[in-house]
Amino acid sequence: MIRISTIFIAICMVLVAASLGLVLYAVAGISGTESAIVALTALTFLILYNAVSMRLRDRSDVGGQIADLSRGTADLARQVAEFGRRLATIEARIASSNSANSDRIQSVVGEINELGGLVRQLATTVSAHEDLIAGNAPVPAPAPVARQEPEAPLDLIATLEEERPAALPPLPAPPPLRPAAPAIQTQTANPVQTSNGRNQTQLLATLRNAIDENRIDIFLQPMVSLPQRKVRFYEAVTRLRHERDQLVAAEEFISIAEASGLIGRIDNMVMLRCVQVLRRLMVRNKEVGVFCNVAASTLGNSTTFAQYLDFLEANRALAPSLVLEFKQSTFRNLGPAETENLAALAQRGFRFSIDHVTDLRIEPRELADRGVRFIKVPASLLLDPRQASASDIHPSDLSDLLGRFGIDLIAERIEGERAVIDLLDYDVRFGQGFLFAPPRPLRPEGPSATAAPNQAQDTQGSNGSGTPSSSATSAASAPQRVTGNAALARRI
């Protein structure tokens, strides 16, 4: 678009040329034709002069702009070079830090592997020493002699209590050893604790009286981390106290309680005691947890479960430390009501555990979706070579598979150091069994809840049911070995 100044200059040049022609025509007497030619010549000269002057002025302006652009480009190139130098410095620092971190990680991994080797060597040495001690120790007498000395488990409990650090609530002081006559008397009373010699009707009456008189006792058995053997959890084991202060294992009365419909009341009493025990334990250690067994009939009974859920709702703050334990068969036979009740517990933040595992056909994704965070598998089942072909996964890979879904594997019923060495190869993080500690009673909180620790049966299973194996019996006859294991666990 033509600028206004250019139009003004053109008009002025025309006026100047016309004025020059008129002056020549009027004053000089030149003809009109010659005056017009002179005027056009002057106009042409003015036009050429204006064009040349404007071109020179534009060239100087463009030269200045090009110089400015050159200076800007030089500044930009200098800044880019500076940024490149800084980026190279940062990359060099990152590479050096990554190299240093990788070296540190490698050194830490090497130290951890070395410590693991030392722990395994230590466990192997202890196992060899136990074998030597077992070979040098006198051979125990047959079964009748073992039944004539029922006080040996008392020495085992007292020895473990002296050697292990205080992790449980205070225990009552064990009574002194009785003479032979009370031992014989205890021997004659033992049939009261066995299901073969007890009439089920009498056992049912005893069970009802025990529930009415609050004679359902709680024993605690620790679960330790491997290989450190630090106490991380406790399992609440149920015992029924007879009128003569003799204990009946849970395996003897659970089936009768489920058939008679009393299992709901027992579960409510056990849960109340578990909450009380957990509150006492958390005064010393906030990271401790308690496993509490729940029966399948309690989960399926709407009336009993409503009371159960109301109590758990009132103690919802303890959900991170209170683990509800169910049998594997219970999870495999869940109905619509049980599934809904289980989801209600999971929504309130309670975690679940599975015990009584009979095979390794496990679906970890489904269990994790239902809130299962622990699975307890017997050590004998994990170490059974036949399970590698009978299950979908090798037992050595089970811990890693469960860990991907946030489930911890606990090996239970561990009774020897050799089993611990093999379980460490399977990357098992937690263990439970008589090797670490048997179930032990708590000090009663009131005079109405007195227990009889001198007649405790250290058994294991659902609600702590089961029978101690031969290794536990040999441990009772050789308290020196148990003392050494307890001291070793404390040092590790």
PDB file of N, CA and C in Angstrom, residues 360-423:
ATOM      1  N   LEU A 360      -1.568 -77.621  47.688  1.00  0.00           N
ATOM      2  CA  LEU A 360      -1.030 -76.339  47.218  1.00  0.00           C
ATOM      3  C   LEU A 360      -1.738 -75.845  45.966  1.00  0.00           C
ATOM      4  N   ARG A 361      -2.949 -76.280  45.717  1.00  0.00           N
ATOM      5  CA  ARG A 361      -3.744 -75.749  44.605  1.00  0.00           C
ATOM      6  C   ARG A 361      -4.406 -74.458  45.092  1.00  0.00           C
ATOM      7  N   ILE A 362      -3.690 -73.355  44.933  1.00  0.00           N
ATOM      8  CA  ILE A 362      -4.084 -72.061  45.503  1.00  0.00           C
ATOM      9  C   ILE A 362      -4.232 -71.053  44.371  1.00  0.00           C
ATOM     10  N   GLU A 363      -5.277 -70.246  44.435  1.00  0.00           N
ATOM     11  CA  GLU A 363      -5.492 -69.148  43.486  1.00  0.00           C
ATOM     12  C   GLU A 363      -5.213 -67.836  44.212  1.00  0.00           C
ATOM     13  N   PRO A 364      -3.992 -67.315  44.140  1.00  0.00           N
ATOM     14  CA  PRO A 364      -3.651 -66.128  44.946  1.00  0.00           C
ATOM     15  C   PRO A 364      -4.430 -64.882  44.557  1.00  0.00           C
ATOM     16  N   ARG A 365      -4.756 -64.716  43.283  1.00  0.00           N
ATOM     17  CA  ARG A 365      -5.490 -63.507  42.885  1.00  0.00           C
ATOM     18  C   ARG A 365      -6.868 -63.476  43.519  1.00  0.00           C
ATOM     19  N   GLU A 366      -7.578 -64.604  43.475  1.00  0.00           N
ATOM     20  CA  GLU A 366      -8.912 -64.665  44.079  1.00  0.00           C
ATOM     21  C   GLU A 366      -8.842 -64.462  45.586  1.00  0.00           C
ATOM     22  N   LEU A 367      -7.861 -65.073  46.234  1.00  0.00           N
ATOM     23  CA  LEU A 367      -7.739 -64.909  47.682  1.00  0.00           C
ATOM     24  C   LEU A 367      -7.391 -63.470  48.051  1.00  0.00           C
ATOM     25  N   ALA A 368      -6.500 -62.840  47.278  1.00  0.00           N
ATOM     26  CA  ALA A 368      -6.143 -61.451  47.569  1.00  0.00           C
ATOM     27  C   ALA A 368      -7.333 -60.525  47.393  1.00  0.00           C
ATOM     28  N   ASP A 369      -8.185 -60.783  46.394  1.00  0.00           N
ATOM     29  CA  ASP A 369      -9.374 -59.954  46.194  1.00  0.00           C
ATOM     30  C   ASP A 369     -10.346 -60.082  47.360  1.00  0.00           C
ATOM     31  N   ARG A 370     -10.323 -61.211  48.057  1.00  0.00           N
ATOM     32  CA  ARG A 370     -11.221 -61.414  49.201  1.00  0.00           C
ATOM     33  C   ARG A 370     -10.619 -60.947  50.519  1.00  0.00           C
ATOM     34  N   GLY A 371      -9.404 -60.435  50.493  1.00  0.00           N
ATOM     35  CA  GLY A 371      -8.812 -59.882  51.704  1.00  0.00           C
ATOM     36  C   GLY A 371      -7.845 -60.795  52.415  1.00  0.00           C
ATOM     37  N   VAL A 372      -7.451 -61.909  51.809  1.00  0.00           N
ATOM     38  CA  VAL A 372      -6.493 -62.827  52.442  1.00  0.00           C
ATOM     39  C   VAL A 372      -5.095 -62.219  52.318  1.00  0.00           C
ATOM     40  N   ARG A 373      -4.390 -62.141  53.444  1.00  0.00           N
ATOM     41  CA  ARG A 373      -3.033 -61.591  53.458  1.00  0.00           C
ATOM     42  C   ARG A 373      -2.015 -62.583  54.021  1.00  0.00           C
ATOM     43  N   PHE A 374      -2.461 -63.730  54.561  1.00  0.00           N
ATOM     44  CA  PHE A 374      -1.544 -64.732  55.096  1.00  0.00           C
ATOM     45  C   PHE A 374      -2.080 -66.119  54.743  1.00  0.00           C
ATOM     46  N   ILE A 375      -1.163 -67.030  54.436  1.00  0.00           N
ATOM     47  CA  ILE A 375      -1.496 -68.434  54.216  1.00  0.00           C
ATOM     48  C   ILE A 375      -0.503 -69.267  55.025  1.00  0.00           C
ATOM     49  N   LYS A 376      -1.026 -70.116  55.906  1.00  0.00           N
ATOM     50  CA  LYS A 376      -0.192 -70.966  56.760  1.00  0.00           C
ATOM     51  C   LYS A 376      -0.199 -72.384  56.193  1.00  0.00           C
ATOM     52  N   VAL A 377       0.987 -72.830  55.801  1.00  0.00           N
ATOM     53  CA  VAL A 377       1.142 -74.150  55.196  1.00  0.00           C
ATOM     54  C   VAL A 377       2.063 -74.967  56.094  1.00  0.00           C
ATOM     55  N   PRO A 378       1.720 -76.212  56.407  1.00  0.00           N
ATOM     56  CA  PRO A 378       2.634 -77.040  57.208  1.00  0.00           C
ATOM     57  C   PRO A 378       3.983 -77.206  56.517  1.00  0.00           C
ATOM     58  N   ALA A 379       5.030 -77.177  57.316  1.00  0.00           N
ATOM     59  CA  ALA A 379       6.372 -77.314  56.747  1.00  0.00           C
ATOM     60  C   ALA A 379       6.540 -78.658  56.048  1.00  0.00           C
ATOM     61  N   SER A 380       5.930 -79.696  56.593  1.00  0.00           N
ATOM     62  CA  SER A 380       6.033 -81.011  55.952  1.00  0.00           C
ATOM     63  C   SER A 380       5.402 -81.012  54.568  1.00  0.00           C
ATOM     64  N   LEU A 381       4.320 -80.246  54.371  1.00  0.00           N
ATOM     65  CA  LEU A 381       3.677 -80.167  53.057  1.00  0.00           C
ATOM     66  C   LEU A 381       4.543 -79.391  52.066  1.00  0.00           C
ATOM     67  N   LEU A 382       5.174 -78.306  52.535  1.00  0.00           N
ATOM     68  CA  LEU A 382       6.043 -77.538  51.656  1.00  0.00           C
ATOM     69  C   LEU A 382       7.262 -78.335  51.218  1.00  0.00           C
ATOM     70  N   LEU A 383       7.809 -79.127  52.132  1.00  0.00           N
ATOM     71  CA  LEU A 383       9.037 -79.863  51.855  1.00  0.00           C
ATOM     72  C   LEU A 383       8.771 -81.246  51.278  1.00  0.00           C
ATOM     73  N   ASP A 384       7.505 -81.572  51.025  1.00  0.00           N
ATOM     74  CA  ASP A 384       7.170 -82.877  50.459  1.00  0.00           C
ATOM     75  C   ASP A 384       7.505 -82.873  48.966  1.00  0.00           C
ATOM     76  N   PRO A 385       8.416 -83.706  48.487  1.00  0.00           N
ATOM     77  CA  PRO A 385       8.760 -83.682  47.051  1.00  0.00           C
ATOM     78  C   PRO A 385       7.611 -84.089  46.145  1.00  0.00           C
ATOM     79  N   ARG A 386       6.616 -84.791  46.675  1.00  0.00           N
ATOM     80  CA  ARG A 386       5.482 -85.190  45.840  1.00  0.00           C
ATOM     81  C   ARG A 386       4.594 -84.017  45.462  1.00  0.00           C
ATOM     82  N   GLN A 387       4.672 -82.897  46.205  1.00  0.00           N
ATOM     83  CA  GLN A 387       3.835 -81.733  45.900  1.00  0.00           C
ATOM     84  C   GLN A 387       4.258 -81.054  44.606  1.00  0.00           C
ATOM     85  N   ALA A 388       5.518 -81.237  44.187  1.00  0.00           N
ATOM     86  CA  ALA A 388       5.979 -80.596  42.951  1.00  0.00           C
ATOM     87  C   ALA A 388       5.207 -81.098  41.744  1.00  0.00           C
ATOM     88  N   SER A 389       4.807 -82.365  41.762  1.00  0.00           N
ATOM     89  CA  SER A 389       4.047 -82.919  40.647  1.00  0.00           C
ATOM     90  C   SER A 389       2.542 -82.860  40.875  1.00  0.00           C
ATOM     91  N   ALA A 390       2.114 -82.788  42.129  1.00  0.00           N
ATOM     92  CA  ALA A 390       0.684 -82.784  42.425  1.00  0.00           C
ATOM     93  C   ALA A 390       0.061 -81.402  42.318  1.00  0.00           C
ATOM     94  N   SER A 391       0.846 -80.321  42.443  1.00  0.00           N
ATOM     95  CA  SER A 391       0.305 -78.962  42.422  1.00  0.00           C
ATOM     96  C   SER A 391       0.699 -78.259  41.133  1.00  0.00           C
ATOM     97  N   ASP A 392       0.072 -77.092  40.904  1.00  0.00           N
ATOM     98  CA  ASP A 392       0.339 -76.322  39.691  1.00  0.00           C
ATOM     99  C   ASP A 392       1.650 -75.558  39.756  1.00  0.00           C
ATOM    100  N   ILE A 393       2.232 -75.407  40.926  1.00  0.00           N
ATOM    101  CA  ILE A 393       3.457 -74.631  41.083  1.00  0.00           C
ATOM    102  C   ILE A 393       4.385 -75.372  42.040  1.00  0.00           C
ATOM    103  N   HIS A 394       5.664 -75.224  41.801  1.00  0.00           N
ATOM    104  CA  HIS A 394       6.628 -75.862  42.694  1.00  0.00           C
ATOM    105  C   HIS A 394       6.602 -75.163  44.053  1.00  0.00           C
ATOM    106  N   PRO A 395       6.698 -75.908  45.148  1.00  0.00           N
ATOM    107  CA  PRO A 395       6.651 -75.256  46.470  1.00  0.00           C
ATOM    108  C   PRO A 395       7.718 -74.186  46.669  1.00  0.00           C
ATOM    109  N   SER A 396       8.858 -74.303  46.008  1.00  0.00           N
ATOM    110  CA  SER A 396       9.901 -73.282  46.169  1.00  0.00           C
ATOM    111  C   SER A 396       9.518 -71.951  45.549  1.00  0.00           C
ATOM    112  N   ASP A 397       8.568 -71.954  44.614  1.00  0.00           N
ATOM    113  CA  ASP A 397       8.109 -70.715  43.966  1.00  0.00           C
ATOM    114  C   ASP A 397       6.832 -70.171  44.586  1.00  0.00           C
ATOM    115  N   LEU A 398       6.293 -70.863  45.585  1.00  0.00           N
ATOM    116  CA  LEU A 398       5.003 -70.449  46.150  1.00  0.00           C
ATOM    117  C   LEU A 398       5.107 -69.107  46.866  1.00  0.00           C
ATOM    118  N   SER A 399       6.194 -68.887  47.610  1.00  0.00           N
ATOM    119  CA  SER A 399       6.331 -67.633  48.349  1.00  0.00           C
ATOM    120  C   SER A 399       6.394 -66.435  47.408  1.00  0.00           C
ATOM    121  N   ASP A 400       7.143 -66.551  46.304  1.00  0.00           N
ATOM    122  CA  ASP A 400       7.220 -65.444  45.345  1.00  0.00           C
ATOM    123  C   ASP A 400       5.875 -65.207  44.678  1.00  0.00           C
ATOM    124  N   LEU A 401       5.169 -66.284  44.328  1.00  0.00           N
ATOM    125  CA  LEU A 401       3.866 -66.129  43.689  1.00  0.00           C
ATOM    126  C   LEU A 401       2.881 -65.424  44.611  1.00  0.00           C
ATOM    127  N   LEU A 402       2.826 -65.831  45.877  1.00  0.00           N
ATOM    128  CA  LEU A 402       1.909 -65.176  46.820  1.00  0.00           C
ATOM    129  C   LEU A 402       2.332 -63.738  47.083  1.00  0.00           C
ATOM    130  N   GLY A 403       3.654 -63.471  47.111  1.00  0.00           N
ATOM    131  CA  GLY A 403       4.114 -62.117  47.366  1.00  0.00           C
ATOM    132  C   GLY A 403       3.703 -61.136  46.289  1.00  0.00           C
ATOM    133  N   ARG A 404       3.537 -61.596  45.058  1.00  0.00           N
ATOM    134  CA  ARG A 404       3.092 -60.683  43.993  1.00  0.00           C
ATOM    135  C   ARG A 404       1.694 -60.147  44.244  1.00  0.00           C
ATOM    136  N   PHE A 405       0.906 -60.863  45.015  1.00  0.00           N
ATOM    137  CA  PHE A 405      -0.464 -60.436  45.313  1.00  0.00           C
ATOM    138  C   PHE A 405      -0.605 -59.954  46.757  1.00  0.00           C
ATOM    139  N   GLY A 406       0.514 -59.672  47.433  1.00  0.00           N
ATOM    140  CA  GLY A 406       0.467 -59.131  48.784  1.00  0.00           C
ATOM    141  C   GLY A 406       0.119 -60.137  49.859  1.00  0.00           C
ATOM    142  N   ILE A 407       0.409 -61.425  49.628  1.00  0.00           N
ATOM    143  CA  ILE A 407       0.104 -62.479  50.590  1.00  0.00           C
ATOM    144  C   ILE A 407       1.417 -63.032  51.124  1.00  0.00           C
ATOM    145  N   ASP A 408       1.527 -63.144  52.448  1.00  0.00           N
ATOM    146  CA  ASP A 408       2.730 -63.686  53.087  1.00  0.00           C
ATOM    147  C   ASP A 408       2.520 -65.167  53.390  1.00  0.00           C
ATOM    148  N   LEU A 409       3.550 -65.956  53.117  1.00  0.00           N
ATOM    149  CA  LEU A 409       3.514 -67.395  53.390  1.00  0.00           C
ATOM    150  C   LEU A 409       4.121 -67.656  54.767  1.00  0.00           C
ATOM    151  N   ILE A 410       3.397 -68.407  55.602  1.00  0.00           N
ATOM    152  CA  ILE A 410       3.847 -68.782  56.941  1.00  0.00           C
ATOM    153  C   ILE A 410       3.965 -70.301  56.994  1.00  0.00           C
ATOM    154  N   ALA A 411       5.142 -70.784  57.315  1.00  0.00           N
ATOM    155  CA  ALA A 411       5.341 -72.225  57.484  1.00  0.00           C
ATOM    156  C   ALA A 411       5.065 -72.589  58.939  1.00  0.00           C
ATOM    157  N   GLU A 412       4.109 -73.473  59.170  1.00  0.00           N
ATOM    158  CA  GLU A 412       3.748 -73.857  60.530  1.00  0.00           C
ATOM    159  C   GLU A 412       4.192 -75.283  60.824  1.00  0.00           C
ATOM    160  N   ARG A 413       4.128 -75.637  62.106  1.00  0.00           N
ATOM    161  CA  ARG A 413       4.505 -76.965  62.594  1.00  0.00           C
ATOM    162  C   ARG A 413       5.967 -77.274  62.270  1.00  0.00           C
ATOM    163  N   ILE A 414       6.834 -76.288  62.503  1.00  0.00           N
ATOM    164  CA  ILE A 414       8.269 -76.477  62.319  1.00  0.00           C
ATOM    165  C   ILE A 414       8.825 -77.067  63.609  1.00  0.00           C
ATOM    166  N   GLU A 415       9.499 -78.183  63.506  1.00  0.00           N
ATOM    167  CA  GLU A 415       9.957 -78.884  64.705  1.00  0.00           C
ATOM    168  C   GLU A 415      11.442 -79.245  64.661  1.00  0.00           C
ATOM    169  N   GLY A 416      12.193 -78.780  63.668  1.00  0.00           N
ATOM    170  CA  GLY A 416      13.613 -79.110  63.584  1.00  0.00           C
ATOM    171  C   GLY A 416      14.378 -78.052  62.816  1.00  0.00           C
ATOM    172  N   GLU A 417      15.684 -77.973  63.115  1.00  0.00           N
ATOM    173  CA  GLU A 417      16.524 -76.993  62.443  1.00  0.00           C
ATOM    174  C   GLU A 417      16.710 -77.314  60.970  1.00  0.00           C
ATOM    175  N   ARG A 418      16.698 -78.591  60.611  1.00  0.00           N
ATOM    176  CA  ARG A 418      16.852 -78.942  59.209  1.00  0.00           C
ATOM    177  C   ARG A 418      15.706 -78.387  58.371  1.00  0.00           C
ATOM    178  N   ALA A 419      14.507 -78.398  58.920  1.00  0.00           N
ATOM    179  CA  ALA A 419      13.365 -77.830  58.198  1.00  0.00           C
ATOM    180  C   ALA A 419      13.549 -76.335  57.979  1.00  0.00           C
ATOM    181  N   VAL A 420      14.129 -75.641  58.963  1.00  0.00           N
ATOM    182  CA  VAL A 420      14.363 -74.204  58.812  1.00  0.00           C
ATOM    183  C   VAL A 420      15.344 -73.945  57.669  1.00  0.00           C
ATOM    184  N   ILE A 421      16.388 -74.748  57.561  1.00  0.00           N
ATOM    185  CA  ILE A 421      17.371 -74.565  56.490  1.00  0.00           C
ATOM    186  C   ILE A 421      16.716 -74.755  55.125  1.00  0.00           C
ATOM    187  N   ASP A 422      15.897 -75.784  54.993  1.00  0.00           N
ATOM    188  CA  ASP A 422      15.220 -76.011  53.712  1.00  0.00           C
ATOM    189  C   ASP A 422      14.204 -74.926  53.402  1.00  0.00           C
ATOM    190  N   LEU A 423      13.502 -74.418  54.417  1.00  0.00           N
ATOM    191  CA  LEU A 423      12.502 -73.371  54.190  1.00  0.00           C
ATOM    192  C   LEU A 423      13.164 -72.058  53.791  1.00  0.00           C
TER     193      LEU A 423
END
